[in-house]
PDB file of C-alpha atoms in Angstrom:
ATOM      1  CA  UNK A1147      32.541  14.186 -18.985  1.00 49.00           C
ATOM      2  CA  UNK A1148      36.192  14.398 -17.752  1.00 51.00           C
ATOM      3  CA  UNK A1149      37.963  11.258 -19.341  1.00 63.00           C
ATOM      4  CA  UNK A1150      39.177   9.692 -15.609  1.00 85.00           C
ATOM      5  CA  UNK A1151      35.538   9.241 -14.844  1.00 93.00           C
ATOM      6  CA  UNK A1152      33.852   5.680 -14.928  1.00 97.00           C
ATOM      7  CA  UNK A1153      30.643   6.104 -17.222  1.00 98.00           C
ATOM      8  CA  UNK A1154      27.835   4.003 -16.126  1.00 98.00           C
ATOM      9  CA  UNK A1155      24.888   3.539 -18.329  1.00 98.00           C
ATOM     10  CA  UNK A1156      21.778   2.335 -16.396  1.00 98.00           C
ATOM     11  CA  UNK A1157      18.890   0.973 -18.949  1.00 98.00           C
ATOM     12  CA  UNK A1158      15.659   1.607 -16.778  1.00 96.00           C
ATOM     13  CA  UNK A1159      14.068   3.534 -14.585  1.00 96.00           C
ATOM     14  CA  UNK A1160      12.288   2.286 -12.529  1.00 94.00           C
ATOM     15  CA  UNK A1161      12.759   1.143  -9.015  1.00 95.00           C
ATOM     16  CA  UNK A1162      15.971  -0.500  -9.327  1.00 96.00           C
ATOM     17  CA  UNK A1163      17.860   1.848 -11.703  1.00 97.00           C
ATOM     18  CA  UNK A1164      16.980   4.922  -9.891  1.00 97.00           C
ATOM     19  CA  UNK A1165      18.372   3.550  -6.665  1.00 97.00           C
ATOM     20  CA  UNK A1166      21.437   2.181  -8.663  1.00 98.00           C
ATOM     21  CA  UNK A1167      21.756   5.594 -10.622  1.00 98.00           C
ATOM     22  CA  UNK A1168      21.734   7.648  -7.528  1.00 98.00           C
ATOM     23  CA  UNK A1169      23.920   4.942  -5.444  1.00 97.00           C
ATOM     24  CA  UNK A1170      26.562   5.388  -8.340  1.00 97.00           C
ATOM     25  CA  UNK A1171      26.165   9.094  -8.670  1.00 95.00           C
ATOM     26  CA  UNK A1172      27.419   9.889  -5.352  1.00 95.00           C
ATOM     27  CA  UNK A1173      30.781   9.106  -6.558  1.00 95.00           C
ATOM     28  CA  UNK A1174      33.418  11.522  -8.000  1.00 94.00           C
ATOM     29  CA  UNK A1175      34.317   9.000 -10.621  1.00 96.00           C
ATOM     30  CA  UNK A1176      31.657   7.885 -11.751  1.00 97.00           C
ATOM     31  CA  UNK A1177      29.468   9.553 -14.354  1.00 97.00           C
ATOM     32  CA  UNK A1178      26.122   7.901 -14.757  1.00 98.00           C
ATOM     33  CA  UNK A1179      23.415   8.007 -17.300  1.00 98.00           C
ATOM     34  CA  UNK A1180      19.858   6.588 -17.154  1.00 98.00           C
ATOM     35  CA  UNK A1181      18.307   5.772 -20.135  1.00 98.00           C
ATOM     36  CA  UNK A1182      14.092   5.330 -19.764  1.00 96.00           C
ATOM     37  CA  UNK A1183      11.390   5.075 -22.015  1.00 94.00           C
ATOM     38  CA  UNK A1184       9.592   7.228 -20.067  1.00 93.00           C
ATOM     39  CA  UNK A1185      10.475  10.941 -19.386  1.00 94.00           C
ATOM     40  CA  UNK A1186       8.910  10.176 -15.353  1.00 94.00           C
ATOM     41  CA  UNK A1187       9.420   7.774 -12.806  1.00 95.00           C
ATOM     42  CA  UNK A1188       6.179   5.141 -12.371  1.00 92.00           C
ATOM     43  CA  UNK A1189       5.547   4.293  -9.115  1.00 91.00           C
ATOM     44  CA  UNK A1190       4.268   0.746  -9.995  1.00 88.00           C
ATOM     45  CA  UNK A1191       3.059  -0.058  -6.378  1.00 86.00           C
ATOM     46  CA  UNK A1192       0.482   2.992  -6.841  1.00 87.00           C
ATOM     47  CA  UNK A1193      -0.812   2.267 -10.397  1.00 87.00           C
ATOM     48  CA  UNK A1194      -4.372   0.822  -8.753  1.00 86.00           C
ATOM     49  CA  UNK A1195      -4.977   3.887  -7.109  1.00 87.00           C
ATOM     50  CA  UNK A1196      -3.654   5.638 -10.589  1.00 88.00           C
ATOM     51  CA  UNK A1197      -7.190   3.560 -11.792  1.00 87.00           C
ATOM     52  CA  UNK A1198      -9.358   4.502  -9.310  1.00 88.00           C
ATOM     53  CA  UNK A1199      -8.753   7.605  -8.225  1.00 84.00           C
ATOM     54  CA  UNK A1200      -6.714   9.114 -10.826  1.00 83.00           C
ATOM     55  CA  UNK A1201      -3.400   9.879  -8.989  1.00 85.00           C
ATOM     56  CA  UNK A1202      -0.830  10.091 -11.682  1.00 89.00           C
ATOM     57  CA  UNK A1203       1.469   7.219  -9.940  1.00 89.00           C
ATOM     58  CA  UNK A1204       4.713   9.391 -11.289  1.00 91.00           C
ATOM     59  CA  UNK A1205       7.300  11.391 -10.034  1.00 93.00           C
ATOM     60  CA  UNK A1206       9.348  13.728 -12.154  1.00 94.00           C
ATOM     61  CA  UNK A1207      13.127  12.113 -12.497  1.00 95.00           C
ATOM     62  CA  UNK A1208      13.931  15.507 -11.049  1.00 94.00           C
ATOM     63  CA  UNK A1209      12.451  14.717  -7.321  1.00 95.00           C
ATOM     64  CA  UNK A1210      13.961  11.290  -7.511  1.00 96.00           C
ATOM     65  CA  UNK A1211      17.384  11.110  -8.878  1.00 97.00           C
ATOM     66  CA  UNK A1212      20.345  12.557  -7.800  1.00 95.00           C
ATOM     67  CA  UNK A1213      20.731  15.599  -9.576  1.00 95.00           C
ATOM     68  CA  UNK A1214      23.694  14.633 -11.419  1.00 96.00           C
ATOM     69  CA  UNK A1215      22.597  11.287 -12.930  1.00 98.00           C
ATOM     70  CA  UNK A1216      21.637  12.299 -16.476  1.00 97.00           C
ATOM     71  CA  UNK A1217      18.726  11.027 -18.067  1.00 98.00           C
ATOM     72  CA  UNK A1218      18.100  10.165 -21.785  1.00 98.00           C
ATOM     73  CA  UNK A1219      14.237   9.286 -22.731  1.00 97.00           C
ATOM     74  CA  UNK A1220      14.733   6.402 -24.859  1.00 98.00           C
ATOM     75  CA  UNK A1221      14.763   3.032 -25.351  1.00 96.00           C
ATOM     76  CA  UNK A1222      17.741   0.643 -26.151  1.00 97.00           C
ATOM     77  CA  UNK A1223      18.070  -1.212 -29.291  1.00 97.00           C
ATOM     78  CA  UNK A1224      20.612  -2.810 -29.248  1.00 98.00           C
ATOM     79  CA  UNK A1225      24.017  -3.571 -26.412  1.00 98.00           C
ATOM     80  CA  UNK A1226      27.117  -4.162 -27.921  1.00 98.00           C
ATOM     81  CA  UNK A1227      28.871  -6.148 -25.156  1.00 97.00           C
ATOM     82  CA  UNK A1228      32.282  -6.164 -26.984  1.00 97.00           C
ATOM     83  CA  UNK A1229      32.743  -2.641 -28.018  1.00 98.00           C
ATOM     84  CA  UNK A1230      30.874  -1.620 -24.670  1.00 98.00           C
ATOM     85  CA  UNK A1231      27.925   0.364 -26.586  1.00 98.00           C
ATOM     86  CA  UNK A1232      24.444   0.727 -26.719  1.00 98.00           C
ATOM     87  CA  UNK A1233      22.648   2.099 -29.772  1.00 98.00           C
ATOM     88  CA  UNK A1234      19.015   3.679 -28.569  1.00 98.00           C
ATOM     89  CA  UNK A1235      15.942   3.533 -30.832  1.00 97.00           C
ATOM     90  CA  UNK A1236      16.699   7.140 -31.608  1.00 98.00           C
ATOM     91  CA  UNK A1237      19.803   5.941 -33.368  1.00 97.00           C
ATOM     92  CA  UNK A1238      22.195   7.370 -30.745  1.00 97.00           C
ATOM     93  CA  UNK A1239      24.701   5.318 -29.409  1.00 98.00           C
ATOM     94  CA  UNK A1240      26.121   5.479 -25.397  1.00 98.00           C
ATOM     95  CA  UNK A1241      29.618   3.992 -24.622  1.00 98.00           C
ATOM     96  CA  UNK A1242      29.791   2.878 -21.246  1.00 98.00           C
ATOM     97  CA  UNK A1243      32.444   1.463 -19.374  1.00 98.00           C
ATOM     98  CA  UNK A1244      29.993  -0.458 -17.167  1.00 98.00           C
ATOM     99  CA  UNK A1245      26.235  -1.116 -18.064  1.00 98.00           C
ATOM    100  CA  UNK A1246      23.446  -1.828 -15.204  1.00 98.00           C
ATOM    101  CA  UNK A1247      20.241  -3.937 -17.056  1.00 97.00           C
ATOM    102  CA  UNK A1248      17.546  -2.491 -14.619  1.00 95.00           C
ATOM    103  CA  UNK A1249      14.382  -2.634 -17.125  1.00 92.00           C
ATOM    104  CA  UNK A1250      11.858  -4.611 -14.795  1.00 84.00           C
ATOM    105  CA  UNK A1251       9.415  -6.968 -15.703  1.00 78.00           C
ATOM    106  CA  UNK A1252       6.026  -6.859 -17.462  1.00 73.00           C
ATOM    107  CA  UNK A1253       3.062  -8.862 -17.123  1.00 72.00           C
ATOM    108  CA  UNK A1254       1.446 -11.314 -19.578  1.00 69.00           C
ATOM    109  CA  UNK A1255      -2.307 -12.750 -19.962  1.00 66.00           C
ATOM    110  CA  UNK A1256      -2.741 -15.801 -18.645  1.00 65.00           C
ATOM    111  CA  UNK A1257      -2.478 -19.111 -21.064  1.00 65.00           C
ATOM    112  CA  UNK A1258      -5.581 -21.114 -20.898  1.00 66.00           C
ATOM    113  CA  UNK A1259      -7.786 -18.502 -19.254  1.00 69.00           C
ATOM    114  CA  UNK A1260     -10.774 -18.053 -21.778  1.00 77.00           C
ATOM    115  CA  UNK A1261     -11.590 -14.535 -22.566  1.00 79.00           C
ATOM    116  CA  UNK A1262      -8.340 -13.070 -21.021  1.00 75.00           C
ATOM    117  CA  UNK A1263      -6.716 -12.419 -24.397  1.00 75.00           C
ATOM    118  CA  UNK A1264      -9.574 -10.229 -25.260  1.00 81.00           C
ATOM    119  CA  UNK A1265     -11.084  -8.924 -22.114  1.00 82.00           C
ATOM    120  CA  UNK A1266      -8.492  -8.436 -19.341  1.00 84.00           C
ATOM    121  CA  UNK A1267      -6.912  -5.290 -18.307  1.00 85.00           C
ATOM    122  CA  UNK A1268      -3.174  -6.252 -16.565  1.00 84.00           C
ATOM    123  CA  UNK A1269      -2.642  -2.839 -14.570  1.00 83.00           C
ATOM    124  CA  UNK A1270       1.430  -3.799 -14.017  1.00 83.00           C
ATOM    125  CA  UNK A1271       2.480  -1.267 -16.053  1.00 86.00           C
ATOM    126  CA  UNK A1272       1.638   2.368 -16.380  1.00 89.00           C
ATOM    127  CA  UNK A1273       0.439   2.547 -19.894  1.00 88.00           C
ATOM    128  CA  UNK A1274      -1.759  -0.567 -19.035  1.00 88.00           C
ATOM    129  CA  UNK A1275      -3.051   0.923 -15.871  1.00 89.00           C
ATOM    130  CA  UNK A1276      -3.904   4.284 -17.845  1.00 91.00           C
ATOM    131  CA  UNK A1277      -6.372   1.630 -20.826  1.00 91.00           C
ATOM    132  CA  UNK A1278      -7.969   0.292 -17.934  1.00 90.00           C
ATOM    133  CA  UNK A1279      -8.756   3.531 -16.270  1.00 92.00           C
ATOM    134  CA  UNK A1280     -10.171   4.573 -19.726  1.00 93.00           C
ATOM    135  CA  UNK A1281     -12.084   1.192 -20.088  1.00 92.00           C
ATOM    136  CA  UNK A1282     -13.704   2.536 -16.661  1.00 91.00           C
ATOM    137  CA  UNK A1283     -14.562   6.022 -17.390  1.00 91.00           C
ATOM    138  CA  UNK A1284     -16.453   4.367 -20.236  1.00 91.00           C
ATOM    139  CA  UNK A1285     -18.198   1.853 -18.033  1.00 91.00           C
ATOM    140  CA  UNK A1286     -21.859   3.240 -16.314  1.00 92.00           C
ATOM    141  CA  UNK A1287     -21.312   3.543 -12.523  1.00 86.00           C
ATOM    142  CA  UNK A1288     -22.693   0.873 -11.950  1.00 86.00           C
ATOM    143  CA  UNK A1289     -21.263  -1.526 -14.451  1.00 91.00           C
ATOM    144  CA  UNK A1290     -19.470  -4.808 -12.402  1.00 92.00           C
ATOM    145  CA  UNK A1291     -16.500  -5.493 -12.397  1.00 91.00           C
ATOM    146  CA  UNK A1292     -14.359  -8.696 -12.307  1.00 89.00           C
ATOM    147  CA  UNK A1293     -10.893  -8.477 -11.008  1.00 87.00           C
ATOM    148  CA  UNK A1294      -8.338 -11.461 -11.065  1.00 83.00           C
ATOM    149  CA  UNK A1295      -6.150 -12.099  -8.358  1.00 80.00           C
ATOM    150  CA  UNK A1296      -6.700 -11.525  -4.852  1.00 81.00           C
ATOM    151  CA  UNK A1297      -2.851 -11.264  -3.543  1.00 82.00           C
ATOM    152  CA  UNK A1298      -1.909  -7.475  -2.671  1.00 82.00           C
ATOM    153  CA  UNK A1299      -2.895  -5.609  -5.954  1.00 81.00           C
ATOM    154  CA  UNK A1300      -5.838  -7.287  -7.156  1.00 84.00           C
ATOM    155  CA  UNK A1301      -7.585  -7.106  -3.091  1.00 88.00           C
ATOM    156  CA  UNK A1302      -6.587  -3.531  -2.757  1.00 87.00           C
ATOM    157  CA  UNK A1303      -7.764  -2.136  -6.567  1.00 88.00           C
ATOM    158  CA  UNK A1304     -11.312  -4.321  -5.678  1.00 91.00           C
ATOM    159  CA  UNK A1305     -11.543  -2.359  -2.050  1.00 91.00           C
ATOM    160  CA  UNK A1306     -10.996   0.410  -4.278  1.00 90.00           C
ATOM    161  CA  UNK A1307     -13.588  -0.179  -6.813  1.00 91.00           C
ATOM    162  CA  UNK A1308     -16.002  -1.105  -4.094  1.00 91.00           C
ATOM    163  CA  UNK A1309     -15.643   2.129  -2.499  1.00 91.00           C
ATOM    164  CA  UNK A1310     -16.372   3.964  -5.823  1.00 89.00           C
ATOM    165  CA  UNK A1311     -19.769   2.051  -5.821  1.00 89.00           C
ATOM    166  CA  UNK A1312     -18.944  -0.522  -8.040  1.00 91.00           C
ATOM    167  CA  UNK A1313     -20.176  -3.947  -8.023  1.00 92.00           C
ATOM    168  CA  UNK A1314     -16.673  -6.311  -7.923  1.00 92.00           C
ATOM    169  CA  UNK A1315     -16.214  -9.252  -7.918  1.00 90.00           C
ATOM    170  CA  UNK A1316     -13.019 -10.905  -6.780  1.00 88.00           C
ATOM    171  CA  UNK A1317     -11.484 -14.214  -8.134  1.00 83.00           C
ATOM    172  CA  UNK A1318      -8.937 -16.211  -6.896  1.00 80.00           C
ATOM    173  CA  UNK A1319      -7.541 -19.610  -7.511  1.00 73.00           C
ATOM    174  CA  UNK A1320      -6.345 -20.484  -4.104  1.00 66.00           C
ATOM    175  CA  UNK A1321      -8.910 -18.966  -1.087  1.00 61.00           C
ATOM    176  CA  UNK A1322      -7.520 -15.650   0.099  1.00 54.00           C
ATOM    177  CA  UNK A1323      -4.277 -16.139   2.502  1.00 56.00           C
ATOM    178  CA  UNK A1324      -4.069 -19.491   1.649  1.00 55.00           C
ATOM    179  CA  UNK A1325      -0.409 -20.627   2.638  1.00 52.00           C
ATOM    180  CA  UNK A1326       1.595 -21.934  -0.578  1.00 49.00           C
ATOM    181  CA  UNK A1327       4.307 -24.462  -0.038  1.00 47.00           C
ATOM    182  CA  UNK A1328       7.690 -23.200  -0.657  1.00 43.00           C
ATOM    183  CA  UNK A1329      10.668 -25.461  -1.266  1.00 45.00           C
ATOM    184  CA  UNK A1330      11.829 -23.649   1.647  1.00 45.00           C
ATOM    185  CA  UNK A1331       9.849 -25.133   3.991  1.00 42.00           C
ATOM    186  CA  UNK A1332       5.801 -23.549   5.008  1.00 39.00           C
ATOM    187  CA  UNK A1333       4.506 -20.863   4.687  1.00 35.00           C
TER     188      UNK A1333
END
């Protein structure tokens, strides 16, 4: 990397540091590099069909960054703000000139739910989505199924189930569309 060159290190890969990485790449002076735990991109807003029906929800960092954002599989350890360095878990350490935090979020059981802890299958990330679909294949045909949530995700992966033959049943707290009150005003 030519020493006039801005070095950007983006930690994540998902939605947000790909389209940062490849934003940033475009750039003669910048040099960027992504840093993932992954060695593929998880298309999170596919993972219930990645249950159902098996499609891998993942793209190969190839067909979705630029191609010269450069991409280290690992995870960071630790980010020195002061000295402007991250070590990874591998031990290797990136200097960067700027840093972009891009890791996403996860999901977590629900306090107070009984059972959750030890029976619920979160399908927000890809390794999660890939126990459930296990937990399925397990399952007889015909076992039922309970899913949690009836916004987007949870209607859509019960549609889904249904239409393998499943018996589902869907929960939700609030009835389904049911406006929420936003400081903002109504919804």
């Amino acid at each position: 990397m030519p020493t006039n060159q801005i070095h950007v290190v983006v930690l994540g890969g998902g939605y947000a540091g790909v389209m940062a990485a490849n934003r940033l790449e475009t750039r003669d002076d910048v040099a960027v590099t992504l840093v993932n735990p992954r060695p593929h991109f998880v298309e999170r807003i596919r993972l219930h069909q990645m249950v159902v029906d098996g499609d891998p929800a993942t793209q190969t960092f190839t067909t979705v960054l630029n191609p010269g954002v450069h991409v280290v599989v690992d995870s960071a350890e630790h980010i020195d703000v002061a000295a402007r360095r991250v070590r990874l878990a591998s031990g290797s350490v990136l200097d960067y000139d700027y840093l972009i935090y891009a890791v996403g979020s996860t999901s977590v059981t629900p306090a107070g739910v009984p059972g959750a802890a030890e029976f619920a299958y979160p399908i927000s990330e890809w390794e999660q989505a890939q126990r459930l679909r296990a937990r399925l294949a397990g399952l007889p045909p015909r076992a039922p199924v309970v899913v949690v949530g009836a916004g987007v995700f949870g209607s859509w992966i019960a549609y889904l189930l249904r239409k393998t033959g499943r018996s589902v049943t869907l929960l939700e707290a609030q009835s389904p569309g049911h406006a929420r009150a936003s400081s903002g005003g109504e919804t």
